[in-house]
Coordinates of C-alpha atoms in Angstrom, one line a residue:
X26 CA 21.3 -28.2 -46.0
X27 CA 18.3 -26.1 -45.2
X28 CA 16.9 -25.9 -49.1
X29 CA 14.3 -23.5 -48.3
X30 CA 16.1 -21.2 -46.0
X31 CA 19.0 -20.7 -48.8
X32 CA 15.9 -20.1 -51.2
X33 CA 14.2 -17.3 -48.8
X34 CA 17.9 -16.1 -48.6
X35 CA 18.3 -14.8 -52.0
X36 CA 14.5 -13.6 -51.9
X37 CA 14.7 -11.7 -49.0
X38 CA 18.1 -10.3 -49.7
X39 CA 15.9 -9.2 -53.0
X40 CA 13.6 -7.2 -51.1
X41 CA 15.7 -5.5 -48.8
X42 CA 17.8 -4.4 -51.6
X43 CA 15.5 -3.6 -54.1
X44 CA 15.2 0.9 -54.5
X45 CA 12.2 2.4 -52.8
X46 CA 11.1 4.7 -50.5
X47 CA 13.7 3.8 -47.9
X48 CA 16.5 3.8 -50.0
X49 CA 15.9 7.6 -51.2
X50 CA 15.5 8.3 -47.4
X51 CA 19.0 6.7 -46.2
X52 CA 21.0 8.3 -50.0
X53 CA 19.2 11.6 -49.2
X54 CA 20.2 11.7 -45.3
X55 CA 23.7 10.3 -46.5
X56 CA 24.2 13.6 -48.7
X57 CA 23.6 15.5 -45.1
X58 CA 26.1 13.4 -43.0
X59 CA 27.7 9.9 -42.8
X60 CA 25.6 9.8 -39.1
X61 CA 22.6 11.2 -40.6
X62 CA 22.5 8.4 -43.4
X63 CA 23.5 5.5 -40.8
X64 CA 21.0 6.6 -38.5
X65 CA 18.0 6.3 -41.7
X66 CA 19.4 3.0 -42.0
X67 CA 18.9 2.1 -38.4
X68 CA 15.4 4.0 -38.4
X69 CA 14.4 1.5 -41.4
X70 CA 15.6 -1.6 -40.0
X71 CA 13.6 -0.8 -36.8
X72 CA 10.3 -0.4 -39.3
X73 CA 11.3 -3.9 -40.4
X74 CA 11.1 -4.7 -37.1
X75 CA 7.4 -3.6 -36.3
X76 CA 6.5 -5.4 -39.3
X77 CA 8.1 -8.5 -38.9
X78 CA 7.1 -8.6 -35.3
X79 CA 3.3 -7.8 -36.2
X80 CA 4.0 -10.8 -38.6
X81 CA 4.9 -13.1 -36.1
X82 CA 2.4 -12.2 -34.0
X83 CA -0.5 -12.3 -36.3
X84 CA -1.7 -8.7 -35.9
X85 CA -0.4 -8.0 -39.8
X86 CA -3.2 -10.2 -40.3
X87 CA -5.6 -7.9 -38.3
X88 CA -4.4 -5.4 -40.6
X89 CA -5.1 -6.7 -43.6
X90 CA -7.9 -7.8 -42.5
X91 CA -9.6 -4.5 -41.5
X92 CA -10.0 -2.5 -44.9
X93 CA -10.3 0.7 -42.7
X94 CA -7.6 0.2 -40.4
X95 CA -5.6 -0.5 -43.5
X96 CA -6.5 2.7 -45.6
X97 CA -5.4 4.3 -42.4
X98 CA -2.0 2.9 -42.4
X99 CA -2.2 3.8 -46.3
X100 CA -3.0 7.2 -46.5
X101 CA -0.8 8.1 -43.6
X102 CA 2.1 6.8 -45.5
X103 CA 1.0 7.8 -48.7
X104 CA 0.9 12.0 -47.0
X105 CA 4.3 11.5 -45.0
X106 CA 6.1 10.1 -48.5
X107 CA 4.9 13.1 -49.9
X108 CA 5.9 15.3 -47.3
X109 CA 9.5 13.9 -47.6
X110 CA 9.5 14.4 -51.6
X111 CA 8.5 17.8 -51.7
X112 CA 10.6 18.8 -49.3
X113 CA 13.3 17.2 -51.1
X114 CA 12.2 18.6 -54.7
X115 CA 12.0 22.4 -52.7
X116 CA 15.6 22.0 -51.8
X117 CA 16.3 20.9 -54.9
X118 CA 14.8 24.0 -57.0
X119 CA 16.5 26.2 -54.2
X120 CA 19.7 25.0 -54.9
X121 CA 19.4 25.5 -59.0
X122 CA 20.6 29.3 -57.5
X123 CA 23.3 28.1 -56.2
X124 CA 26.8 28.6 -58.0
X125 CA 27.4 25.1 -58.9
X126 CA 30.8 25.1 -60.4
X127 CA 32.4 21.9 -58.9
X128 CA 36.2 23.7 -59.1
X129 CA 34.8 26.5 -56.5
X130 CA 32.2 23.5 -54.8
X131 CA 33.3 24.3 -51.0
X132 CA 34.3 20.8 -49.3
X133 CA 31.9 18.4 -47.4
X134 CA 31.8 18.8 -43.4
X135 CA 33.2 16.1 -41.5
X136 CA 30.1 13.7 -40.2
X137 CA 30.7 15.0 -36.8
X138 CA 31.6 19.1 -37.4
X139 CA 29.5 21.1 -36.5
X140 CA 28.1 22.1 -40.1
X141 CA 26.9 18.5 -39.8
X142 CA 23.9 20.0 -37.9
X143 CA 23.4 18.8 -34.2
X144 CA 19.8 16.6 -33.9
X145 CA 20.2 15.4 -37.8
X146 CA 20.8 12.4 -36.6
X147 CA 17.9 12.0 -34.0
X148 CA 15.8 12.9 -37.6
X149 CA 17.4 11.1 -39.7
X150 CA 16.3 7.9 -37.6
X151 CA 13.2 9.0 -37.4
X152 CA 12.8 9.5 -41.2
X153 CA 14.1 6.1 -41.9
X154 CA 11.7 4.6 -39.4
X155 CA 8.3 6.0 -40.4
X156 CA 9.3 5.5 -43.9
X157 CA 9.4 2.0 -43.1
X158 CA 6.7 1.6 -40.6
X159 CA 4.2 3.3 -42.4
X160 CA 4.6 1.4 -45.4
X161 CA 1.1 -0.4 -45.7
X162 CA 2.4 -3.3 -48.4
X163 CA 4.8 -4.3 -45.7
X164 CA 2.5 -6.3 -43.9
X165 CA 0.7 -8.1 -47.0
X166 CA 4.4 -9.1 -48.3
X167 CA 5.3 -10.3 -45.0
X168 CA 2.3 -12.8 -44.8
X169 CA 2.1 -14.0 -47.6
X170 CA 6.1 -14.6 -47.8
X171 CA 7.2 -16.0 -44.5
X172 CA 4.4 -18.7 -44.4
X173 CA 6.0 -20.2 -47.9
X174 CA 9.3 -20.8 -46.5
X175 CA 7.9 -22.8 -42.8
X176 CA 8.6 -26.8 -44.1
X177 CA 5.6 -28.5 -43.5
X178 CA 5.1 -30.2 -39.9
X179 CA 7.5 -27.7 -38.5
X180 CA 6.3 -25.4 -35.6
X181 CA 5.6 -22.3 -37.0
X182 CA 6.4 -19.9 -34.6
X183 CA 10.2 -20.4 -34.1
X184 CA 10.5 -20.9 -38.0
X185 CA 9.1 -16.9 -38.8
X186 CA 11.3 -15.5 -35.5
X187 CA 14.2 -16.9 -37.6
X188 CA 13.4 -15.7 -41.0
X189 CA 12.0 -12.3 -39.5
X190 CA 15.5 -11.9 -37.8
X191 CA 17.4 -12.6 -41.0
X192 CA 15.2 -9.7 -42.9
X193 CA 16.1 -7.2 -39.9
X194 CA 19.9 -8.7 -40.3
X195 CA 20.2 -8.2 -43.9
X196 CA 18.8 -4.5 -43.5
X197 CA 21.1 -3.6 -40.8
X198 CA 23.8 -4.5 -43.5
X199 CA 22.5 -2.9 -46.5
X200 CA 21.2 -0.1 -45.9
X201 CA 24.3 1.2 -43.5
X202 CA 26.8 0.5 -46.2
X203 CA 24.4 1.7 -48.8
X204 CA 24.5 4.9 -46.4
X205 CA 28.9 4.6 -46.1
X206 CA 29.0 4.2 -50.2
X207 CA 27.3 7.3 -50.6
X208 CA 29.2 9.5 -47.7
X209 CA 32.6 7.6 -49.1
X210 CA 31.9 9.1 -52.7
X211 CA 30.5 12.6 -51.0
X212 CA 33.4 14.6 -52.5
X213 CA 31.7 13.7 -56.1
X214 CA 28.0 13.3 -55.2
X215 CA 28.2 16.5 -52.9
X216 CA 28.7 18.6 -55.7
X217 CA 26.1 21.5 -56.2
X218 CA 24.9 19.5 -59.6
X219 CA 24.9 16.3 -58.7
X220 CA 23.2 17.5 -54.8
X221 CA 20.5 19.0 -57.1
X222 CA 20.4 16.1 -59.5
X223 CA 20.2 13.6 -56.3
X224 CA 17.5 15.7 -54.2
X225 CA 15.7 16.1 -57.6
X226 CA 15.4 12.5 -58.3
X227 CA 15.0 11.6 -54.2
X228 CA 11.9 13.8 -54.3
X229 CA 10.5 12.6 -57.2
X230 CA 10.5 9.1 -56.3
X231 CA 9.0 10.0 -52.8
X232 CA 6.5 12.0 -54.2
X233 CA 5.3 9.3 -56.8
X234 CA 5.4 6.4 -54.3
X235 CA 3.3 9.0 -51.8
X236 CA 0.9 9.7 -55.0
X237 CA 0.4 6.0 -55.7
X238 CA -0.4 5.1 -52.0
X239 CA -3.0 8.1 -52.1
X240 CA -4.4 7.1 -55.5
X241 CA -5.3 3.5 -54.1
X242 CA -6.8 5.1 -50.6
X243 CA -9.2 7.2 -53.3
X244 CA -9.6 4.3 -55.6
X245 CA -10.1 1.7 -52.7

Protein backbone atom coordinates (compact mmCIF):
# COMPACT_ATOMS: atom_id res chain seq x y z
CA UNK A 1 0.00 0.00 0.00
CA UNK A 2 1.03 3.37 -1.37
CA UNK A 3 1.97 5.08 2.30
CA UNK A 4 2.50 8.42 0.86
CA UNK A 5 -0.38 8.67 -1.47
CA UNK A 6 -2.89 7.70 1.55
CA UNK A 7 -0.87 10.49 3.45
CA UNK A 8 -1.33 13.31 0.54
CA UNK A 9 -4.95 11.90 0.62
CA UNK A 10 -6.08 13.15 3.77
CA UNK A 11 -3.89 16.41 3.20
CA UNK A 12 -5.26 17.23 0.06
CA UNK A 13 -8.81 16.37 0.93
CA UNK A 14 -7.76 19.16 3.82
CA UNK A 15 -7.20 21.79 1.36
CA UNK A 16 -9.91 21.42 -0.89
CA UNK A 17 -12.24 21.43 1.92
CA UNK A 18 -10.97 23.88 4.02
CA UNK A 19 -13.54 27.53 3.82
CA UNK A 20 -12.21 30.31 1.68
CA UNK A 21 -12.81 32.29 -1.05
CA UNK A 22 -14.24 29.54 -3.17
CA UNK A 23 -16.37 28.18 -0.81
CA UNK A 24 -18.28 31.70 -0.21
CA UNK A 25 -18.46 31.82 -4.13
CA UNK A 26 -20.11 28.23 -4.74
CA UNK A 27 -22.71 28.86 -0.97
CA UNK A 28 -23.39 32.37 -2.38
CA UNK A 29 -24.21 31.21 -6.16
CA UNK A 30 -26.10 28.12 -4.40
CA UNK A 31 -28.55 30.70 -2.66
CA UNK A 32 -29.25 31.93 -6.50
CA UNK A 33 -29.92 28.42 -8.03
CA UNK A 34 -28.93 24.65 -7.56
CA UNK A 35 -27.23 25.29 -11.44
CA UNK A 36 -25.79 28.50 -10.53
CA UNK A 37 -23.91 26.87 -7.39
CA UNK A 38 -22.89 23.60 -9.46
CA UNK A 39 -21.65 25.64 -12.11
CA UNK A 40 -19.15 27.79 -9.19
CA UNK A 41 -18.13 24.49 -8.37
CA UNK A 42 -17.19 23.42 -11.84
CA UNK A 43 -15.59 27.04 -12.48
CA UNK A 44 -13.30 26.25 -9.22
CA UNK A 45 -12.29 22.98 -10.04
CA UNK A 46 -11.20 24.24 -13.60
CA UNK A 47 -8.92 26.94 -11.47
CA UNK A 48 -7.46 23.87 -9.79
CA UNK A 49 -6.86 22.84 -13.02
CA UNK A 50 -4.63 25.88 -14.32
CA UNK A 51 -2.77 25.55 -11.24
CA UNK A 52 -2.11 22.13 -11.04
CA UNK A 53 -1.25 21.99 -14.65
CA UNK A 54 1.21 25.15 -14.31
CA UNK A 55 2.52 22.76 -11.47
CA UNK A 56 3.27 20.06 -13.49
CA UNK A 57 4.64 21.93 -15.91
CA UNK A 58 6.99 24.14 -13.94
CA UNK A 59 5.59 27.50 -15.04
CA UNK A 60 4.24 27.91 -11.12
CA UNK A 61 7.74 28.09 -10.65
CA UNK A 62 8.17 30.89 -13.10
CA UNK A 63 5.61 32.50 -11.12
CA UNK A 64 7.00 32.40 -8.06
CA UNK A 65 9.93 33.15 -9.25
CA UNK A 66 9.16 36.60 -10.85
CA UNK A 67 8.13 38.96 -7.79
CA UNK A 68 6.37 41.23 -10.46
CA UNK A 69 4.67 38.74 -12.35
CA UNK A 70 3.51 37.49 -9.00
CA UNK A 71 2.23 40.89 -7.43
CA UNK A 72 0.32 40.87 -10.68
CA UNK A 73 -1.40 37.65 -10.19
CA UNK A 74 -1.89 39.20 -6.46
CA UNK A 75 -3.39 42.26 -6.86
CA UNK A 76 -5.64 41.16 -9.52
CA UNK A 77 -7.09 38.71 -7.19
CA UNK A 78 -6.81 40.66 -4.28
CA UNK A 79 -9.37 43.64 -6.58
CA UNK A 80 -11.69 40.81 -8.07
CA UNK A 81 -12.26 39.17 -4.32
CA UNK A 82 -13.26 42.51 -3.39
CA UNK A 83 -15.41 43.13 -6.23
CA UNK A 84 -17.35 39.89 -5.37
CA UNK A 85 -17.59 40.95 -1.42
CA UNK A 86 -18.98 44.19 -1.87
CA UNK A 87 -21.25 43.24 -4.23
CA UNK A 88 -22.31 40.64 -1.93
CA UNK A 89 -22.37 42.97 1.31
CA UNK A 90 -24.55 45.68 -1.22
CA UNK A 91 -27.15 43.02 -1.63
CA UNK A 92 -27.00 42.32 1.62
CA UNK A 93 -27.81 45.93 3.09
CA UNK A 94 -30.48 46.04 0.24
CA UNK A 95 -32.26 43.25 1.47
CA UNK A 96 -32.30 44.60 5.41
CA UNK A 97 -35.66 46.46 3.51
CA UNK A 98 -37.03 43.64 2.74
CA UNK A 99 -40.04 42.22 4.79
CA UNK A 100 -38.28 39.25 6.18
CA UNK A 101 -40.97 37.40 8.05
CA UNK A 102 -40.17 33.79 7.15
CA UNK A 103 -44.32 32.80 7.46
CA UNK A 104 -44.90 35.33 4.45
CA UNK A 105 -41.08 34.38 2.85
CA UNK A 106 -42.34 33.63 -0.90
CA UNK A 107 -40.93 30.07 -1.92
CA UNK A 108 -37.58 29.37 -3.73
CA UNK A 109 -37.71 29.10 -7.78
CA UNK A 110 -37.05 25.83 -9.11
CA UNK A 111 -33.19 25.71 -10.47
CA UNK A 112 -34.46 25.78 -13.86
CA UNK A 113 -37.70 28.42 -13.72
CA UNK A 114 -37.35 31.14 -15.14
CA UNK A 115 -36.93 33.31 -11.86
CA UNK A 116 -33.72 31.24 -11.82
CA UNK A 117 -32.31 33.97 -14.16
CA UNK A 118 -31.14 32.74 -17.74
CA UNK A 119 -26.97 33.19 -18.05
CA UNK A 120 -26.54 32.78 -14.02
CA UNK A 121 -25.18 29.85 -14.74
CA UNK A 122 -22.61 30.95 -17.54
CA UNK A 123 -21.56 33.53 -14.39
CA UNK A 124 -21.64 31.50 -11.90
CA UNK A 125 -18.81 29.37 -13.66
CA UNK A 126 -17.10 32.05 -14.33
CA UNK A 127 -17.11 33.40 -10.67
CA UNK A 128 -15.96 30.04 -9.36
CA UNK A 129 -13.15 29.94 -11.94
CA UNK A 130 -11.38 33.29 -11.52
CA UNK A 131 -11.88 32.94 -7.90
CA UNK A 132 -9.77 30.02 -8.18
CA UNK A 133 -7.42 30.99 -10.89
CA UNK A 134 -6.55 34.17 -9.54
CA UNK A 135 -5.63 32.99 -6.30
CA UNK A 136 -1.75 33.81 -6.13
CA UNK A 137 -0.92 31.22 -3.00
CA UNK A 138 -2.19 28.57 -5.25
CA UNK A 139 0.88 28.12 -7.01
CA UNK A 140 3.40 28.36 -3.93
CA UNK A 141 1.11 25.59 -2.12
CA UNK A 142 1.21 23.48 -5.03
CA UNK A 143 5.05 23.38 -5.27
CA UNK A 144 5.96 23.08 -2.30
CA UNK A 145 3.30 20.18 -1.60
CA UNK A 146 3.32 17.90 -4.56
CA UNK A 147 7.16 17.50 -4.57
CA UNK A 148 6.86 16.00 -0.83
CA UNK A 149 4.66 13.26 -1.75
CA UNK A 150 7.05 11.98 -5.30
CA UNK A 151 8.96 8.68 -3.34
CA UNK A 152 12.44 9.13 -4.09
CA UNK A 153 13.86 7.49 -7.42
CA UNK A 154 10.41 7.72 -8.86
CA UNK A 155 9.96 9.72 -12.17
CA UNK A 156 8.53 12.75 -11.33
CA UNK A 157 6.34 13.70 -13.90
CA UNK A 158 3.71 10.87 -13.97
CA UNK A 159 3.82 10.90 -9.96
CA UNK A 160 2.44 15.01 -9.87
CA UNK A 161 -0.23 14.15 -13.13
CA UNK A 162 -1.59 11.63 -10.57
CA UNK A 163 -1.70 13.60 -7.46
CA UNK A 164 -2.70 16.87 -9.50
CA UNK A 165 -5.70 14.77 -10.87
CA UNK A 166 -6.71 13.56 -7.48
CA UNK A 167 -6.86 17.49 -6.22
CA UNK A 168 -9.16 18.31 -9.36
CA UNK A 169 -11.16 14.93 -8.41
CA UNK A 170 -11.74 15.65 -4.88
CA UNK A 171 -12.95 19.36 -5.93
CA UNK A 172 -15.27 18.14 -8.44
CA UNK A 173 -16.82 16.18 -5.41
CA UNK A 174 -16.87 18.77 -2.82
CA UNK A 175 -17.56 21.63 -3.91
CA UNK A 176 -20.84 20.24 -6.05
CA UNK A 177 -22.34 18.69 -3.05
CA UNK A 178 -21.23 21.56 -0.90
CA UNK A 179 -23.31 23.46 -3.68
CA UNK A 180 -26.57 20.49 -3.53
CA UNK A 181 -26.39 20.83 0.57
CA UNK A 182 -27.01 24.28 0.39
CA UNK A 183 -29.88 24.28 -2.58
CA UNK A 184 -31.27 20.98 -0.57
CA UNK A 185 -31.70 23.24 2.73
CA UNK A 186 -32.81 26.40 0.39
CA UNK A 187 -36.31 26.46 1.96
CA UNK A 188 -34.48 27.43 5.38
CA UNK A 189 -31.31 29.27 4.22
CA UNK A 190 -33.50 31.13 1.53
CA UNK A 191 -35.23 32.95 4.01
CA UNK A 192 -34.99 36.86 3.88
CA UNK A 193 -32.84 36.71 7.32
CA UNK A 194 -30.79 34.03 6.91
CA UNK A 195 -30.26 35.37 2.76
CA UNK A 196 -29.07 38.58 4.54
CA UNK A 197 -27.20 36.79 7.22
CA UNK A 198 -25.47 34.43 4.40
CA UNK A 199 -24.69 37.45 1.73
CA UNK A 200 -23.48 39.41 4.85
CA UNK A 201 -21.06 36.96 6.05
CA UNK A 202 -20.18 35.83 2.11
CA UNK A 203 -19.08 39.43 1.50
CA UNK A 204 -17.30 39.89 4.39
CA UNK A 205 -15.07 37.04 3.97
CA UNK A 206 -14.51 38.09 0.27
CA UNK A 207 -13.74 41.41 1.12
CA UNK A 208 -11.14 40.51 3.96
CA UNK A 209 -9.45 37.82 1.82
CA UNK A 210 -9.39 40.64 -1.19
CA UNK A 211 -8.00 43.22 1.59
CA UNK A 212 -5.35 40.84 2.71
CA UNK A 213 -4.05 40.00 -0.88
CA UNK A 214 -3.92 43.96 -1.43
CA UNK A 215 -2.21 44.66 1.94
CA UNK A 216 0.78 42.19 0.89
CA UNK A 217 0.92 43.76 -2.88
CA UNK A 218 1.43 47.26 -0.77
CA UNK A 219 3.56 45.67 1.90
CA UNK A 220 5.61 43.54 -0.76
Amino acid sequence: MDGQLIAFTGVAAGMVAMPGADFAVVVRNALDSRRAGVAAAVGVAGGLLVHTALAVAGLAAVLVAVPALFGAVQLLGGIYLLYLGVGALVVAVRRTGTPGDAATAPAAAPADSPAARPGTAGRSLRQGFLTNALNPKAPVLFLSLLPQFVPAGEPALPRTLLLATMVVAMALVWFPAVALLVDHLGSWLRRPRVTRALEGVTGALLTTLGGILLVEVVLA
